[in-house]
Coordinates of C-alpha atoms and ligand atoms in Angstrom, one line a residue:
X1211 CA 0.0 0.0 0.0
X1212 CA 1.1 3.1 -0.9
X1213 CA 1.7 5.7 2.3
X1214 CA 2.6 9.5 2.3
X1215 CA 5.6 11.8 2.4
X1216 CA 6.6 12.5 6.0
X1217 CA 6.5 15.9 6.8
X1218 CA 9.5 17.8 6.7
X1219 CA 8.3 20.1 9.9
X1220 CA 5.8 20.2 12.8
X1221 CA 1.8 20.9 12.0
X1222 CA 2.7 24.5 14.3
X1223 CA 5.8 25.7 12.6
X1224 CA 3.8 27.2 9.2
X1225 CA 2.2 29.6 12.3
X1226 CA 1.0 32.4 11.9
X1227 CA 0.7 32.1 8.4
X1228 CA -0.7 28.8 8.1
X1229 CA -2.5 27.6 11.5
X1230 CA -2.0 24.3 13.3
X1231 CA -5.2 23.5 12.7
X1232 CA -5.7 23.6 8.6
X1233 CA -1.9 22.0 8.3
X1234 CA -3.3 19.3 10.8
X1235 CA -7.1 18.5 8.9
X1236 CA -5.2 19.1 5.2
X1237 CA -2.7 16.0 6.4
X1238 CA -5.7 14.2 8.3
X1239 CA -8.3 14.5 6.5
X1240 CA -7.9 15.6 3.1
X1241 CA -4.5 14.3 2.2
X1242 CA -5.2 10.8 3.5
X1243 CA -8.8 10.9 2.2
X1244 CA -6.9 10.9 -1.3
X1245 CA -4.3 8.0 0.1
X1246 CA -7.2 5.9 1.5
X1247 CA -9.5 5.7 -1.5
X1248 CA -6.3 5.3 -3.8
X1249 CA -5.5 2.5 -2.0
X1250 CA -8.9 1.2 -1.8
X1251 CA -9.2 1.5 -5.6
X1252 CA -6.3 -0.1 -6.0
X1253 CA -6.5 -3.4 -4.0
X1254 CA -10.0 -3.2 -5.7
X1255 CA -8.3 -4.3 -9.3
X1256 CA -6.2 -6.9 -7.4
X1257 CA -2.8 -4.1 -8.3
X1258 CA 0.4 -5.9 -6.9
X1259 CA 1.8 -2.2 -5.8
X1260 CA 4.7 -2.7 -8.2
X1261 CA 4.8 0.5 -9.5
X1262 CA 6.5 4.0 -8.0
X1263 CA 3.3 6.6 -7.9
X1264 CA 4.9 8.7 -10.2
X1265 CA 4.7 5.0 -12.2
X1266 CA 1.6 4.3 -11.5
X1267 CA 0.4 7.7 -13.4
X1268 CA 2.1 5.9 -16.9
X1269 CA 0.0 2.4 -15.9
X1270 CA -3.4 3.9 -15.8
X1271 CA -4.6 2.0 -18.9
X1272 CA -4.3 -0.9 -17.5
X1273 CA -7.6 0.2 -15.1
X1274 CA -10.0 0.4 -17.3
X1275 CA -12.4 0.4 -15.1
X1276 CA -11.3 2.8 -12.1
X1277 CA -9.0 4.9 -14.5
X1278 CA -10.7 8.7 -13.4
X1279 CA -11.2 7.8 -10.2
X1280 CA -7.6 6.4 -9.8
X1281 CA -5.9 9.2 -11.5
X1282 CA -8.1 11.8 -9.2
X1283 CA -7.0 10.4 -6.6
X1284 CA -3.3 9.6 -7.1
X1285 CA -2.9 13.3 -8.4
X1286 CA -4.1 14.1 -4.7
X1287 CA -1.8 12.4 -3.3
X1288 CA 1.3 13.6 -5.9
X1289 CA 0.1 17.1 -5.4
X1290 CA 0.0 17.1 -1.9
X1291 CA 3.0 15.8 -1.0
X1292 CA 4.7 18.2 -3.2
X1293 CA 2.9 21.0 -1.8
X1294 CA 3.8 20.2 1.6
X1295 CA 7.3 20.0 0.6
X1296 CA 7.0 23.4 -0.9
X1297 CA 6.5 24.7 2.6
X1298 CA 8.7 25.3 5.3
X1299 CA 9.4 27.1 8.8
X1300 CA 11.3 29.7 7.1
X1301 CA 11.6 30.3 3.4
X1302 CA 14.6 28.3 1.4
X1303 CA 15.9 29.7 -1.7
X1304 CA 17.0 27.6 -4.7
X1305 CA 20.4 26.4 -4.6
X1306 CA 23.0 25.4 -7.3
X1307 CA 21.9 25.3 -11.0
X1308 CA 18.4 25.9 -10.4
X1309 CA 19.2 28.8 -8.6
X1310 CA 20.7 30.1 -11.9
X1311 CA 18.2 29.4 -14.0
X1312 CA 15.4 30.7 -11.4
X1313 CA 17.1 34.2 -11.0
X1314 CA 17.8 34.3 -14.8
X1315 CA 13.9 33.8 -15.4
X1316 CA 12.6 35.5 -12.0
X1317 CA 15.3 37.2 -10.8
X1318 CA 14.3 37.3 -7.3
X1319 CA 11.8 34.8 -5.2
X1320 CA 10.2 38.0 -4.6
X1321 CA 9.0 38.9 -8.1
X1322 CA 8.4 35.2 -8.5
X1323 CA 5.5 35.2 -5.7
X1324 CA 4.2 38.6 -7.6
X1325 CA 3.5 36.2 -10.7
X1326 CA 2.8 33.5 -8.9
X1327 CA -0.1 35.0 -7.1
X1328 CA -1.3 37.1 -10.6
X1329 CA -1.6 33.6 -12.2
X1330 CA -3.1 31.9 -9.1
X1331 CA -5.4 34.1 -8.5
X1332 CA -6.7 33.8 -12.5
X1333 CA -7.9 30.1 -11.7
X1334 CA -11.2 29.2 -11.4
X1335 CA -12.3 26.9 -9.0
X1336 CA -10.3 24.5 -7.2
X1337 CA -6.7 23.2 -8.5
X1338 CA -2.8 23.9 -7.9
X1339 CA -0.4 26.6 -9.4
X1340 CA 2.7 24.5 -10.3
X1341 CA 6.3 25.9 -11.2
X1342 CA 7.6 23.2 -13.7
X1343 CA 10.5 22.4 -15.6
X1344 CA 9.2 21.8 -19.6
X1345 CA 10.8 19.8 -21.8
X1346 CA 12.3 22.3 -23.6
X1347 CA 14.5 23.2 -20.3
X1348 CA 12.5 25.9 -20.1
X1349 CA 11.1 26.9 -16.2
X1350 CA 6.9 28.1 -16.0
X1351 CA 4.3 28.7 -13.9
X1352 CA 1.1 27.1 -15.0
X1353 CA -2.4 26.7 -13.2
X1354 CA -3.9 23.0 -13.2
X1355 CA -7.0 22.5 -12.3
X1356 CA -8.5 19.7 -9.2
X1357 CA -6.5 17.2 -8.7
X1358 CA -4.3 17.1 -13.0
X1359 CA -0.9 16.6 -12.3
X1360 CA 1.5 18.4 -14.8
X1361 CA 3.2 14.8 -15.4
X1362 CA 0.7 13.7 -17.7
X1363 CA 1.7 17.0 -19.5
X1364 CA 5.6 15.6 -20.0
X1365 CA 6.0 18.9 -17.7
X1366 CA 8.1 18.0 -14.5
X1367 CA 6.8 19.6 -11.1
X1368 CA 9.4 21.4 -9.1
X1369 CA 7.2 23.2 -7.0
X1370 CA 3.5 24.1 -6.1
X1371 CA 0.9 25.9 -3.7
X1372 CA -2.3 24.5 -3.4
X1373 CA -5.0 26.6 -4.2
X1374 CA -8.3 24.6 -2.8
X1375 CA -10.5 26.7 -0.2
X1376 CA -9.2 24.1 2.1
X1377 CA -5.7 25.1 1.8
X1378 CA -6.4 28.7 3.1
X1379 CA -10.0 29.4 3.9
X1380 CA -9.8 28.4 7.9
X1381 CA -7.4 31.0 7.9
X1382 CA -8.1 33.9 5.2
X1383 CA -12.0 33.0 4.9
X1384 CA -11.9 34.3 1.0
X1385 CA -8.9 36.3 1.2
X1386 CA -6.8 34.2 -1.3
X1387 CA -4.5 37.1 -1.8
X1388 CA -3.4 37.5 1.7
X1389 CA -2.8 33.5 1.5
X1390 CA -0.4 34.0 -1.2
X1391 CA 1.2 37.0 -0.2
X1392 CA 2.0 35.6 3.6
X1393 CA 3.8 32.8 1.1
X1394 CA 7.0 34.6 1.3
X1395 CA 7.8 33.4 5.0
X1396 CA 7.7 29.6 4.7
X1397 CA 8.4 29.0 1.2
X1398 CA 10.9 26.3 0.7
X1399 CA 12.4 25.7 -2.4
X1400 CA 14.8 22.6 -1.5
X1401 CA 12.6 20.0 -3.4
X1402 CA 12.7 22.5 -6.3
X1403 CA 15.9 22.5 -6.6
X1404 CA 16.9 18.7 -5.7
X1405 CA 14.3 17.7 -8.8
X1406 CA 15.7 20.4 -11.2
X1407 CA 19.2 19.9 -10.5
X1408 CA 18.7 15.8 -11.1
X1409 CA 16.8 16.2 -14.4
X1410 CA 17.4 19.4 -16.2
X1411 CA 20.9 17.9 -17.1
X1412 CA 19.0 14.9 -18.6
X1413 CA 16.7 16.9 -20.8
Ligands
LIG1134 FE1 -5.2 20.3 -0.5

């Protein structure tokens, strides 16, 4: 069965800008909603569990019968664990190549957020904004919506805030802006660059 990320940090050290509680019922409640009904589906169509989740995402044919469901789900759990990852006590620039090629395209994590929250603030609905690395070596922002994962895209997924009312609303009620602007203190772009300095070499 598969099982989640551990959490790089304590449910209280996002405070004040993300509360105790909302870190605690996004892990609890949502996150492992998505893990348990993954699973479920899973065992469901008799799946052995041979596969990596980000695997997985490249076998879904061969669930006919579960394949929206699965993939809803399993982009759940891919998207949250990378969003918690995203997070930190105190914000983490990005280190070594993909510090180069973030300042070159943002020049500062700053000016990044102000386009970050533009964009984020353009989707409708529920969904994710996602900093990728494309396959032309190329870094981007793009806004996916639900649960889509930008894998399925050929894009790979360095970094990305979710952007569901119950990522924020405990906290900010409807004030999504204030969500993204308090983004600046616990940002952590570790995983970003880990991921882009493994693959962007390989592209
Ligand atoms: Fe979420």
């Amino acid at each position: 069965m598969y099982k989640l990320h551990d959490l790089p940090y304590l449910y209280q050290d996002l405070e004040p800008f993300i509360s105790t509680y909302t870190i605690a019922l996004h892990i609890n409640k949502h996150t492992k909603n998505y893990l348990n009904n993954l699973n479920k589906l899973l065992l469901k169509n008799n799946y052995q569990f041979n596969y990596s989740l980000n695997e997985l995402l490249f076998h879904i044919t061969e669930f006919p019968n579960d394949q929206e469901d699965i993939l809803f789900n399993l982009g759940g759990v891919l998207n949250h664990n990378l969003y918690f990852h995203s997070l930190s006590k105190k914000l983490v620039g990005p280190e070594g190549l993909f510090k180069i090629h973030f300042n070159k395209k943002y020049q500062s994590i700053s000016n990044f957020l102000k386009i970050l929250k533009e964009k984020a603030l353009r989707l409708k609905g529920s969904g994710y904004i996602f900093l990728v690395l494309k396959q032309n070596k190329e870094l981007d922002l793009i806004n996916l919506p639900n649960q889509e994962t930008p894998l399925l895209n050929k894009d790979i997924p360095l970094f990305c805030i979710d952007l569901w009312e119950h990522a924020y609303y405990l906290d900010y009620q409807n004030d999504k802006a204030r969500y993204i602007d308090n983004l600046e203190n616990i940002v952590d772009f570790s995983l970003a660059s880990k991921i882009f300095n493994n693959y962007y070499p390989k592209l």
